[in-house]
PDB file of C-alpha atoms in Angstrom:
ATOM      1  CA  MET A   1     125.604 116.091 110.114  1.00  0.00           C
ATOM      2  CA  SER A   2     124.475 116.766 113.651  1.00  0.00           C
ATOM      3  CA  ALA A   3     122.395 114.346 115.653  1.00  0.00           C
ATOM      4  CA  PRO A   4     118.615 114.878 115.440  1.00  0.00           C
ATOM      5  CA  GLU A   5     116.912 116.714 118.254  1.00  0.00           C
ATOM      6  CA  ARG A   6     115.975 114.434 121.127  1.00  0.00           C
ATOM      7  CA  ILE A   7     112.461 114.735 122.495  1.00  0.00           C
ATOM      8  CA  PRO A   8     111.920 113.152 125.920  1.00  0.00           C
ATOM      9  CA  THR A   9     109.753 110.059 125.893  1.00  0.00           C
ATOM     10  CA  GLY A  10     106.083 110.935 126.266  1.00  0.00           C
ATOM     11  CA  ALA A  11     106.732 114.661 125.837  1.00  0.00           C
ATOM     12  CA  VAL A  12     105.056 117.022 123.408  1.00  0.00           C
ATOM     13  CA  SER A  13     106.996 118.519 120.531  1.00  0.00           C
ATOM     14  CA  PRO A  14     107.501 122.304 120.368  1.00  0.00           C
ATOM     15  CA  VAL A  15     104.442 124.556 120.379  1.00  0.00           C
ATOM     16  CA  GLY A  16     102.206 124.008 117.369  1.00  0.00           C
ATOM     17  CA  ALA A  17     103.500 120.506 116.651  1.00  0.00           C
ATOM     18  CA  ALA A  18     101.728 117.251 117.275  1.00  0.00           C
ATOM     19  CA  VAL A  19     102.638 114.724 119.930  1.00  0.00           C
ATOM     20  CA  GLU A  20     105.734 112.793 118.913  1.00  0.00           C
ATOM     21  CA  PRO A  21     104.999 109.809 116.649  1.00  0.00           C
ATOM     22  CA  ALA A  22     104.514 106.344 118.067  1.00  0.00           C
ATOM     23  CA  LEU A  23     107.326 103.863 117.626  1.00  0.00           C
ATOM     24  CA  GLU A  24     105.643 101.917 114.837  1.00  0.00           C
ATOM     25  CA  ARG A  25     105.101 105.094 112.838  1.00  0.00           C
ATOM     26  CA  VAL A  26     108.755 106.048 113.177  1.00  0.00           C
ATOM     27  CA  LEU A  27     109.804 102.560 112.093  1.00  0.00           C
ATOM     28  CA  GLU A  28     107.394 102.525 109.158  1.00  0.00           C
ATOM     29  CA  ARG A  29     107.900 106.027 107.769  1.00  0.00           C
ATOM     30  CA  GLY A  30     111.215 107.291 109.061  1.00  0.00           C
ATOM     31  CA  GLU A  31     114.371 107.698 107.032  1.00  0.00           C
ATOM     32  CA  LEU A  32     116.222 104.385 107.372  1.00  0.00           C
ATOM     33  CA  THR A  33     120.015 104.504 107.435  1.00  0.00           C
ATOM     34  CA  PRO A  34     121.993 101.230 107.746  1.00  0.00           C
ATOM     35  CA  ARG A  35     125.163 101.678 109.800  1.00  0.00           C
ATOM     36  CA  GLY A  36     126.679  98.216 109.950  1.00  0.00           C
ATOM     37  CA  ARG A  37     126.108  94.525 109.423  1.00  0.00           C
ATOM     38  CA  LEU A  38     125.663  92.229 112.405  1.00  0.00           C
ATOM     39  CA  THR A  39     128.042  89.333 111.988  1.00  0.00           C
ATOM     40  CA  GLY A  40     127.149  85.742 112.809  1.00  0.00           C
ATOM     41  CA  ALA A  41     123.636  85.867 111.338  1.00  0.00           C
ATOM     42  CA  SER A  42     122.681  83.411 108.610  1.00  0.00           C
ATOM     43  CA  ASN A  43     120.684  86.115 106.803  1.00  0.00           C
ATOM     44  CA  ALA A  44     121.514  89.755 106.131  1.00  0.00           C
ATOM     45  CA  VAL A  45     120.934  91.627 109.402  1.00  0.00           C
ATOM     46  CA  LEU A  46     121.836  95.310 109.510  1.00  0.00           C
ATOM     47  CA  PHE A  47     121.969  97.655 112.450  1.00  0.00           C
ATOM     48  CA  GLY A  48     120.834 101.156 111.654  1.00  0.00           C
ATOM     49  CA  SER A  49     118.812 104.181 112.592  1.00  0.00           C
ATOM     50  CA  VAL A  50     115.398 105.413 111.576  1.00  0.00           C
ATOM     51  CA  GLU A  51     114.447 109.097 111.942  1.00  0.00           C
ATOM     52  CA  LEU A  52     111.104 110.869 111.703  1.00  0.00           C
ATOM     53  CA  ASP A  53     109.941 114.280 112.934  1.00  0.00           C
ATOM     54  CA  GLY A  54     113.051 114.881 115.009  1.00  0.00           C
ATOM     55  CA  ARG A  55     113.090 111.473 116.668  1.00  0.00           C
ATOM     56  CA  ALA A  56     115.835 108.923 115.897  1.00  0.00           C
ATOM     57  CA  LEU A  57     115.540 105.293 116.958  1.00  0.00           C
ATOM     58  CA  PRO A  58     118.057 102.437 116.723  1.00  0.00           C
ATOM     59  CA  CYS A  59     116.733  99.596 114.615  1.00  0.00           C
ATOM     60  CA  VAL A  60     117.445  96.256 112.989  1.00  0.00           C
ATOM     61  CA  TRP A  61     116.904  96.073 109.231  1.00  0.00           C
ATOM     62  CA  LYS A  62     116.442  92.686 107.542  1.00  0.00           C
ATOM     63  CA  PRO A  63     115.929  93.083 103.783  1.00  0.00           C
ATOM     64  CA  VAL A  64     114.008  90.316 102.049  1.00  0.00           C
ATOM     65  CA  ALA A  65     116.739  90.242  99.411  1.00  0.00           C
ATOM     66  CA  GLY A  66     119.189  89.138 102.103  1.00  0.00           C
ATOM     67  CA  GLU A  67     117.185  86.100 103.237  1.00  0.00           C
ATOM     68  CA  ARG A  68     118.928  82.790 102.737  1.00  0.00           C
ATOM     69  CA  PRO A  69     116.674  80.238 100.974  1.00  0.00           C
ATOM     70  CA  LEU A  70     115.354  77.476 103.233  1.00  0.00           C
ATOM     71  CA  TRP A  71     114.186  74.079 102.070  1.00  0.00           C
ATOM     72  CA  ASP A  72     111.008  74.104 104.164  1.00  0.00           C
ATOM     73  CA  PHE A  73     109.861  77.739 103.863  1.00  0.00           C
ATOM     74  CA  PRO A  74     108.903  79.696 100.736  1.00  0.00           C
ATOM     75  CA  ASP A  75     111.576  82.152  99.615  1.00  0.00           C
ATOM     76  CA  GLY A  76     111.203  85.751 100.683  1.00  0.00           C
ATOM     77  CA  THR A  77     108.690  85.165 103.495  1.00  0.00           C
ATOM     78  CA  LEU A  78     110.780  85.458 106.680  1.00  0.00           C
ATOM     79  CA  ALA A  79     110.293  89.201 107.140  1.00  0.00           C
ATOM     80  CA  ALA A  80     106.500  88.833 107.021  1.00  0.00           C
ATOM     81  CA  ARG A  81     106.663  86.009 109.556  1.00  0.00           C
ATOM     82  CA  GLU A  82     108.551  88.258 111.966  1.00  0.00           C
ATOM     83  CA  VAL A  83     105.765  90.827 111.733  1.00  0.00           C
ATOM     84  CA  ALA A  84     103.089  88.136 112.088  1.00  0.00           C
ATOM     85  CA  ALA A  85     104.726  86.903 115.300  1.00  0.00           C
ATOM     86  CA  ARG A  86     104.559  90.408 116.746  1.00  0.00           C
ATOM     87  CA  GLU A  87     100.873  90.704 115.755  1.00  0.00           C
ATOM     88  CA  VAL A  88     100.014  87.404 117.456  1.00  0.00           C
ATOM     89  CA  CYS A  89     101.966  88.325 120.586  1.00  0.00           C
ATOM     90  CA  ARG A  90     100.112  91.610 120.947  1.00  0.00           C
ATOM     91  CA  ALA A  91      96.763  89.916 120.323  1.00  0.00           C
ATOM     92  CA  MET A  92      97.554  87.689 123.310  1.00  0.00           C
ATOM     93  CA  GLY A  93      98.091  90.801 125.417  1.00  0.00           C
ATOM     94  CA  TRP A  94     101.838  90.383 125.757  1.00  0.00           C
ATOM     95  CA  GLU A  95     104.720  92.727 124.903  1.00  0.00           C
ATOM     96  CA  LEU A  96     107.443  90.142 124.388  1.00  0.00           C
ATOM     97  CA  ILE A  97     108.475  91.096 120.845  1.00  0.00           C
ATOM     98  CA  PRO A  98     109.822  94.570 120.011  1.00  0.00           C
ATOM     99  CA  PRO A  99     107.831  96.770 117.619  1.00  0.00           C
ATOM    100  CA  THR A 100     108.261  95.247 114.159  1.00  0.00           C
ATOM    101  CA  VAL A 101     107.063  96.501 110.770  1.00  0.00           C
ATOM    102  CA  LEU A 102     107.300  95.741 107.062  1.00  0.00           C
ATOM    103  CA  ARG A 103     108.513  98.586 104.896  1.00  0.00           C
ATOM    104  CA  GLU A 104     110.623  99.627 101.930  1.00  0.00           C
ATOM    105  CA  GLY A 105     114.248 100.368 102.630  1.00  0.00           C
ATOM    106  CA  PRO A 106     117.758  99.922 101.283  1.00  0.00           C
ATOM    107  CA  GLY A 107     117.693  96.882  99.016  1.00  0.00           C
ATOM    108  CA  GLY A 108     113.910  96.782  98.681  1.00  0.00           C
ATOM    109  CA  PRO A 109     111.238  95.541 101.104  1.00  0.00           C
ATOM    110  CA  GLY A 110     112.177  94.142 104.486  1.00  0.00           C
ATOM    111  CA  MET A 111     111.565  93.994 108.205  1.00  0.00           C
ATOM    112  CA  CYS A 112     112.421  96.897 110.480  1.00  0.00           C
ATOM    113  CA  GLN A 113     112.437  96.225 114.223  1.00  0.00           C
ATOM    114  CA  LEU A 114     113.229  98.408 117.191  1.00  0.00           C
ATOM    115  CA  TRP A 115     116.708  97.692 118.529  1.00  0.00           C
ATOM    116  CA  ILE A 116     116.527  96.591 122.163  1.00  0.00           C
ATOM    117  CA  GLY A 117     119.468  97.546 124.350  1.00  0.00           C
ATOM    118  CA  PRO A 118     122.329 100.023 123.968  1.00  0.00           C
ATOM    119  CA  PRO A 119     123.144 100.739 120.304  1.00  0.00           C
ATOM    120  CA  PRO A 120     126.496  99.292 119.185  1.00  0.00           C
ATOM    121  CA  ASP A 121     129.367 101.613 118.433  1.00  0.00           C
ATOM    122  CA  GLY A 122     132.308 101.495 116.070  1.00  0.00           C
ATOM    123  CA  GLU A 123     134.263  99.248 118.431  1.00  0.00           C
ATOM    124  CA  ASP A 124     131.564  96.569 118.699  1.00  0.00           C
ATOM    125  CA  PRO A 125     133.079  93.260 117.502  1.00  0.00           C
ATOM    126  CA  ASP A 126     129.664  92.023 116.350  1.00  0.00           C
ATOM    127  CA  VAL A 127     129.201  94.881 113.861  1.00  0.00           C
ATOM    128  CA  GLU A 128     131.082  94.704 110.577  1.00  0.00           C
ATOM    129  CA  ALA A 129     131.931  97.748 108.453  1.00  0.00           C
ATOM    130  CA  PHE A 130     130.238 100.206 110.820  1.00  0.00           C
ATOM    131  CA  ALA A 131     129.558 103.366 108.843  1.00  0.00           C
ATOM    132  CA  GLY A 132     128.232 106.832 109.514  1.00  0.00           C
ATOM    133  CA  GLU A 133     128.357 108.870 112.663  1.00  0.00           C
ATOM    134  CA  ASP A 134     128.660 107.692 116.207  1.00  0.00           C
ATOM    135  CA  PRO A 135     125.080 106.777 117.150  1.00  0.00           C
ATOM    136  CA  GLU A 136     124.806 109.332 119.937  1.00  0.00           C
ATOM    137  CA  GLY A 137     121.458 111.049 120.138  1.00  0.00           C
ATOM    138  CA  PHE A 138     119.318 107.948 119.677  1.00  0.00           C
ATOM    139  CA  ASP A 139     116.148 108.018 121.722  1.00  0.00           C
ATOM    140  CA  VAL A 140     116.150 104.552 123.286  1.00  0.00           C
ATOM    141  CA  PRO A 141     112.484 103.892 124.191  1.00  0.00           C
ATOM    142  CA  GLY A 142     111.301 102.954 127.635  1.00  0.00           C
ATOM    143  CA  PRO A 143     108.155 101.697 129.372  1.00  0.00           C
ATOM    144  CA  GLY A 144     106.180 104.876 128.705  1.00  0.00           C
ATOM    145  CA  ASP A 145     106.379 104.506 124.930  1.00  0.00           C
ATOM    146  CA  PRO A 146     103.567 103.089 122.801  1.00  0.00           C
ATOM    147  CA  GLY A 147     104.650  99.556 121.912  1.00  0.00           C
ATOM    148  CA  ILE A 148     106.903  99.190 124.953  1.00  0.00           C
ATOM    149  CA  GLY A 149     104.179  98.680 127.500  1.00  0.00           C
ATOM    150  CA  ASP A 150     103.961  96.247 130.388  1.00  0.00           C
ATOM    151  CA  PRO A 151     104.604  92.695 129.170  1.00  0.00           C
ATOM    152  CA  ASP A 152     101.297  91.598 130.727  1.00  0.00           C
ATOM    153  CA  THR A 153      99.113  92.290 133.711  1.00  0.00           C
ATOM    154  CA  GLY A 154     101.483  90.531 136.094  1.00  0.00           C
ATOM    155  CA  GLU A 155     104.798  91.626 137.504  1.00  0.00           C
ATOM    156  CA  PRO A 156     108.135  90.330 136.181  1.00  0.00           C
ATOM    157  CA  ASP A 157     109.435  87.367 138.177  1.00  0.00           C
ATOM    158  CA  THR A 158     112.773  88.984 138.990  1.00  0.00           C
ATOM    159  CA  ASP A 159     113.938  91.341 141.679  1.00  0.00           C
ATOM    160  CA  ASP A 160     116.163  93.295 139.321  1.00  0.00           C
ATOM    161  CA  PRO A 161     116.054  97.014 140.043  1.00  0.00           C
ATOM    162  CA  ALA A 162     116.587  99.242 137.055  1.00  0.00           C
ATOM    163  CA  GLY A 163     120.230  99.730 136.196  1.00  0.00           C
ATOM    164  CA  GLU A 164     121.475  96.319 137.358  1.00  0.00           C
ATOM    165  CA  GLU A 165     122.424  93.348 135.228  1.00  0.00           C
ATOM    166  CA  PRO A 166     119.516  91.016 134.392  1.00  0.00           C
ATOM    167  CA  VAL A 167     119.375  87.666 136.154  1.00  0.00           C
ATOM    168  CA  PRO A 168     120.657  84.834 133.875  1.00  0.00           C
ATOM    169  CA  LEU A 169     117.918  82.826 132.194  1.00  0.00           C
ATOM    170  CA  LEU A 170     119.972  79.872 130.896  1.00  0.00           C
ATOM    171  CA  ALA A 171     122.818  77.867 132.390  1.00  0.00           C
ATOM    172  CA  LEU A 172     124.867  74.705 132.025  1.00  0.00           C
ATOM    173  CA  ILE A 173     125.360  72.969 135.361  1.00  0.00           C
ATOM    174  CA  ASP A 174     127.374  69.964 136.484  1.00  0.00           C
ATOM    175  CA  ALA A 175     124.485  68.186 138.179  1.00  0.00           C
ATOM    176  CA  GLU A 176     121.846  65.559 137.545  1.00  0.00           C
ATOM    177  CA  GLU A 177     118.891  67.700 138.594  1.00  0.00           C
ATOM    178  CA  PRO A 178     118.173  71.440 138.387  1.00  0.00           C
ATOM    179  CA  GLY A 179     118.306  73.404 141.606  1.00  0.00           C
ATOM    180  CA  PRO A 180     115.503  75.551 143.028  1.00  0.00           C
ATOM    181  CA  GLY A 181     114.285  78.142 140.559  1.00  0.00           C
ATOM    182  CA  TRP A 182     115.481  76.222 137.491  1.00  0.00           C
ATOM    183  CA  ARG A 183     113.959  73.822 134.954  1.00  0.00           C
ATOM    184  CA  ALA A 184     115.831  71.088 133.130  1.00  0.00           C
ATOM    185  CA  VAL A 185     115.948  71.027 129.333  1.00  0.00           C
ATOM    186  CA  GLY A 186     118.347  68.114 128.772  1.00  0.00           C
ATOM    187  CA  ARG A 187     121.986  67.193 128.723  1.00  0.00           C
ATOM    188  CA  ALA A 188     124.366  68.927 126.339  1.00  0.00           C
ATOM    189  CA  GLU A 189     127.852  67.948 125.216  1.00  0.00           C
ATOM    190  CA  VAL A 190     130.382  70.474 126.502  1.00  0.00           C
ATOM    191  CA  GLY A 191     133.588  68.630 125.659  1.00  0.00           C
ATOM    192  CA  PRO A 192     135.005  65.267 124.608  1.00  0.00           C
ATOM    193  CA  GLY A 193     133.125  62.690 126.666  1.00  0.00           C
ATOM    194  CA  ARG A 194     131.684  65.361 128.972  1.00  0.00           C
ATOM    195  CA  THR A 195     128.132  66.609 129.291  1.00  0.00           C
ATOM    196  CA  ALA A 196     126.325  69.137 131.444  1.00  0.00           C
ATOM    197  CA  LEU A 197     122.699  69.738 132.273  1.00  0.00           C
ATOM    198  CA  LEU A 198     121.116  72.563 130.289  1.00  0.00           C
ATOM    199  CA  VAL A 199     118.607  74.453 132.428  1.00  0.00           C
ATOM    200  CA  HIS A 200     116.475  77.553 132.126  1.00  0.00           C
ATOM    201  CA  ALA A 201     115.004  79.773 134.816  1.00  0.00           C
ATOM    202  CA  ASP A 202     111.606  78.900 136.246  1.00  0.00           C
ATOM    203  CA  ASP A 203     110.474  82.372 135.218  1.00  0.00           C
ATOM    204  CA  GLY A 204     106.981  83.541 134.331  1.00  0.00           C
ATOM    205  CA  ARG A 205     108.265  85.664 131.449  1.00  0.00           C
ATOM    206  CA  LEU A 206     109.941  82.640 129.881  1.00  0.00           C
ATOM    207  CA  ARG A 207     106.809  80.606 130.453  1.00  0.00           C
ATOM    208  CA  ARG A 208     104.727  83.107 128.507  1.00  0.00           C
ATOM    209  CA  LEU A 209     107.314  82.988 125.750  1.00  0.00           C
ATOM    210  CA  ALA A 210     107.137  79.187 125.704  1.00  0.00           C
ATOM    211  CA  VAL A 211     103.377  79.455 125.137  1.00  0.00           C
ATOM    212  CA  LEU A 212     103.855  82.040 122.389  1.00  0.00           C
ATOM    213  CA  ASP A 213     106.447  79.850 120.674  1.00  0.00           C
ATOM    214  CA  ALA A 214     104.046  76.903 120.715  1.00  0.00           C
ATOM    215  CA  VAL A 215     101.336  79.063 119.121  1.00  0.00           C
ATOM    216  CA  ILE A 216     103.542  80.483 116.348  1.00  0.00           C
ATOM    217  CA  ASN A 217     105.356  77.154 115.880  1.00  0.00           C
ATOM    218  CA  ASN A 218     108.795  78.684 116.400  1.00  0.00           C
ATOM    219  CA  GLY A 219     111.473  76.513 114.851  1.00  0.00           C
ATOM    220  CA  ASP A 220     114.448  78.388 116.304  1.00  0.00           C
ATOM    221  CA  ARG A 221     114.150  79.555 119.929  1.00  0.00           C
ATOM    222  CA  LYS A 222     117.799  79.914 120.919  1.00  0.00           C
ATOM    223  CA  GLY A 223     119.315  81.454 123.999  1.00  0.00           C
ATOM    224  CA  GLY A 224     120.756  84.341 122.010  1.00  0.00           C
ATOM    225  CA  HIS A 225     117.230  85.362 121.023  1.00  0.00           C
ATOM    226  CA  LEU A 226     116.343  86.242 124.625  1.00  0.00           C
ATOM    227  CA  LEU A 227     116.926  89.860 125.637  1.00  0.00           C
ATOM    228  CA  PRO A 228     116.329  90.421 129.365  1.00  0.00           C
ATOM    229  CA  ARG A 229     116.477  94.063 130.363  1.00  0.00           C
ATOM    230  CA  PRO A 230     117.677  95.619 133.638  1.00  0.00           C
ATOM    231  CA  ASP A 231     114.125  96.863 134.348  1.00  0.00           C
ATOM    232  CA  GLY A 232     112.873  93.259 134.539  1.00  0.00           C
ATOM    233  CA  ARG A 233     111.336  93.097 131.088  1.00  0.00           C
ATOM    234  CA  LEU A 234     112.090  90.335 128.619  1.00  0.00           C
ATOM    235  CA  TYR A 235     112.059  90.691 124.853  1.00  0.00           C
ATOM    236  CA  ALA A 236     112.521  88.000 122.219  1.00  0.00           C
ATOM    237  CA  ILE A 237     113.802  88.397 118.662  1.00  0.00           C
ATOM    238  CA  ASP A 238     114.332  86.395 115.453  1.00  0.00           C
ATOM    239  CA  HIS A 239     110.932  84.987 114.515  1.00  0.00           C
ATOM    240  CA  GLY A 240     111.437  84.337 110.812  1.00  0.00           C
ATOM    241  CA  VAL A 241     111.257  80.547 111.091  1.00  0.00           C
ATOM    242  CA  THR A 242     107.665  80.410 112.341  1.00  0.00           C
ATOM    243  CA  PHE A 243     104.095  79.536 111.309  1.00  0.00           C
ATOM    244  CA  HIS A 244     104.928  76.352 109.421  1.00  0.00           C
ATOM    245  CA  THR A 245     101.868  74.188 108.838  1.00  0.00           C
ATOM    246  CA  GLU A 246     103.698  71.132 110.205  1.00  0.00           C
ATOM    247  CA  ASP A 247     105.096  70.749 113.712  1.00  0.00           C
ATOM    248  CA  ARG A 248     108.431  72.586 113.737  1.00  0.00           C
ATOM    249  CA  LEU A 249     108.703  73.625 117.391  1.00  0.00           C
ATOM    250  CA  ARG A 250     112.363  73.743 118.406  1.00  0.00           C
ATOM    251  CA  THR A 251     113.160  75.545 121.619  1.00  0.00           C
ATOM    252  CA  LEU A 252     115.258  75.657 124.759  1.00  0.00           C
ATOM    253  CA  LEU A 253     112.122  76.266 126.832  1.00  0.00           C
ATOM    254  CA  TRP A 254     110.920  72.706 127.391  1.00  0.00           C
ATOM    255  CA  GLY A 255     111.050  72.924 131.185  1.00  0.00           C
ATOM    256  CA  TRP A 256     107.244  72.989 131.548  1.00  0.00           C
ATOM    257  CA  ALA A 257     106.504  70.293 128.953  1.00  0.00           C
ATOM    258  CA  GLY A 258     103.305  68.437 129.813  1.00  0.00           C
ATOM    259  CA  GLU A 259     102.415  70.653 132.753  1.00  0.00           C
ATOM    260  CA  PRO A 260      99.092  72.548 133.011  1.00  0.00           C
ATOM    261  CA  LEU A 261      99.064  75.968 131.412  1.00  0.00           C
ATOM    262  CA  PRO A 262      98.778  78.843 133.911  1.00  0.00           C
ATOM    263  CA  PRO A 263      95.474  80.746 133.960  1.00  0.00           C
ATOM    264  CA  ALA A 264      97.039  83.825 132.346  1.00  0.00           C
ATOM    265  CA  ALA A 265      98.126  81.726 129.365  1.00  0.00           C
ATOM    266  CA  LEU A 266      94.632  80.295 128.936  1.00  0.00           C
ATOM    267  CA  THR A 267      93.207  83.819 129.000  1.00  0.00           C
ATOM    268  CA  ALA A 268      95.728  84.915 126.367  1.00  0.00           C
ATOM    269  CA  LEU A 269      94.894  81.954 124.146  1.00  0.00           C
ATOM    270  CA  ARG A 270      91.166  82.676 124.348  1.00  0.00           C
ATOM    271  CA  ALA A 271      91.839  86.287 123.395  1.00  0.00           C
ATOM    272  CA  LEU A 272      93.893  85.138 120.409  1.00  0.00           C
ATOM    273  CA  GLU A 273      91.239  82.649 119.328  1.00  0.00           C
ATOM    274  CA  ALA A 274      88.613  85.393 119.326  1.00  0.00           C
ATOM    275  CA  ALA A 275      90.929  87.830 117.539  1.00  0.00           C
ATOM    276  CA  LEU A 276      91.549  85.297 114.755  1.00  0.00           C
ATOM    277  CA  GLU A 277      87.875  84.831 113.895  1.00  0.00           C
ATOM    278  CA  PRO A 278      87.270  85.416 110.167  1.00  0.00           C
ATOM    279  CA  GLY A 279      86.539  89.035 109.378  1.00  0.00           C
ATOM    280  CA  THR A 280      88.404  90.481 112.357  1.00  0.00           C
ATOM    281  CA  ALA A 281      91.176  93.051 112.021  1.00  0.00           C
ATOM    282  CA  LEU A 282      93.801  90.505 113.036  1.00  0.00           C
ATOM    283  CA  ALA A 283      92.537  87.889 110.576  1.00  0.00           C
ATOM    284  CA  THR A 284      92.683  90.478 107.801  1.00  0.00           C
ATOM    285  CA  ARG A 285      96.192  91.500 108.802  1.00  0.00           C
ATOM    286  CA  MET A 286      97.423  87.916 109.009  1.00  0.00           C
ATOM    287  CA  ALA A 287      96.090  87.262 105.502  1.00  0.00           C
ATOM    288  CA  GLU A 288      98.524  89.915 104.310  1.00  0.00           C
ATOM    289  CA  LEU A 289     101.437  88.121 105.984  1.00  0.00           C
ATOM    290  CA  LEU A 290     100.735  84.368 105.817  1.00  0.00           C
ATOM    291  CA  THR A 291      98.993  81.852 103.588  1.00  0.00           C
ATOM    292  CA  ALA A 292      95.463  80.638 104.279  1.00  0.00           C
ATOM    293  CA  ALA A 293      96.840  77.212 105.261  1.00  0.00           C
ATOM    294  CA  GLU A 294      99.294  78.800 107.720  1.00  0.00           C
ATOM    295  CA  ILE A 295      96.531  80.869 109.316  1.00  0.00           C
ATOM    296  CA  GLU A 296      94.327  77.808 109.684  1.00  0.00           C
ATOM    297  CA  ALA A 297      97.230  75.906 111.278  1.00  0.00           C
ATOM    298  CA  LEU A 298      97.711  78.844 113.658  1.00  0.00           C
ATOM    299  CA  ARG A 299      94.063  78.642 114.703  1.00  0.00           C
ATOM    300  CA  ASP A 300      94.391  74.880 115.138  1.00  0.00           C
ATOM    301  CA  ARG A 301      97.444  75.221 117.407  1.00  0.00           C
ATOM    302  CA  ALA A 302      95.723  77.796 119.607  1.00  0.00           C
ATOM    303  CA  GLY A 303      92.637  75.593 119.830  1.00  0.00           C
ATOM    304  CA  ALA A 304      94.687  72.485 120.604  1.00  0.00           C
ATOM    305  CA  LEU A 305      96.511  74.230 123.440  1.00  0.00           C
ATOM    306  CA  LEU A 306      93.198  75.366 124.914  1.00  0.00           C
ATOM    307  CA  ALA A 307      91.711  71.895 124.555  1.00  0.00           C
ATOM    308  CA  SER A 308      94.656  70.163 126.236  1.00  0.00           C
ATOM    309  CA  GLY A 309      95.272  72.905 128.789  1.00  0.00           C
ATOM    310  CA  ARG A 310      98.920  71.855 128.909  1.00  0.00           C
ATOM    311  CA  HIS A 311     102.289  72.909 127.614  1.00  0.00           C
ATOM    312  CA  PRO A 312     103.248  70.809 124.587  1.00  0.00           C
ATOM    313  CA  ALA A 313     105.938  68.141 124.773  1.00  0.00           C
ATOM    314  CA  PRO A 314     108.431  67.211 122.044  1.00  0.00           C
ATOM    315  CA  GLY A 315     106.673  65.173 119.386  1.00  0.00           C
ATOM    316  CA  GLY A 316     109.649  63.099 118.318  1.00  0.00           C
ATOM    317  CA  GLU A 317     109.291  63.830 114.597  1.00  0.00           C
ATOM    318  CA  TRP A 318     111.467  66.957 114.634  1.00  0.00           C
ATOM    319  CA  PRO A 319     114.632  67.806 116.618  1.00  0.00           C
ATOM    320  CA  PRO A 320     113.270  69.493 119.756  1.00  0.00           C
ATOM    321  CA  ILE A 321     116.298  71.708 120.482  1.00  0.00           C
ATOM    322  CA  PRO A 322     117.789  74.139 117.925  1.00  0.00           C
ATOM    323  CA  TRP A 323     121.431  73.929 116.964  1.00  0.00           C
ATOM    324  CA  PRO A 324     123.505  75.673 118.008  1.00  0.00           C
ATOM    325  CA  PRO A 325     121.419  76.213 121.148  1.00  0.00           C
ATOM    326  CA  ILE A 326     122.836  79.672 121.913  1.00  0.00           C
TER     327      ILE A 326
END
């Protein structure tokens, strides 16, 4: 089977056809073909492609049937939480989470999310039992696509020109204090009797993500969930362990703990608070994804952050850093 026709991003299909579908529509309605399983994940995570109206996109497919039961979350709810996290992020005016939808697919219902970065090939060591054709012909979306807009009204805090490697966001250093441009998280064991200081970049994109994680109560913000792109954008993935009614915040982004929230974060929180008012489109959508108690806890967290005006600090009742951290 030949690769589907590629239509340049933002272009119009051949004469008489409509403008190419938006990313969410492709993800929701396109033909979903799993091509391999991503190894190392605790739940079933498949790489695949989704094709609609001549456009093929790389995607991640997480079937509900492949979710591992957790003691503190209801079974079969992780896919909906991933979608809810994307909805909240967009309501705050940020594009930090790739387009994410719920849909039917191989194995039943699940979460389909746009793959960020170059699609893996048959030689990728992180893809098991890769099947099907070489994924040439995928239309990897860019900034002009609906759903891949500017992350916010500000500019990324990196000087990376397109095409270069992204600046590292996390590091282990043999020092007592972080250097300029870095924030300390804590000391980590790196060998028998040896520790190093875990630091993250003092980066506005990460700071927005730290605020988002506090709002959605992310219990698993690891380094491997951060996807910086050569164009200066940052995306974050894996938001299944979110929206618990109790404090479950576990993250590597504690570098701003206790500090005042930046004005842009306060603006985003006010927008979210308004969007979550009963009867709004977002409130209706969230009721399809979360329980009433989880939605109320979400409102409470947004309100508490606005009232304090500060980044949260570890509460001491829950391990503050996920394990493994990467």
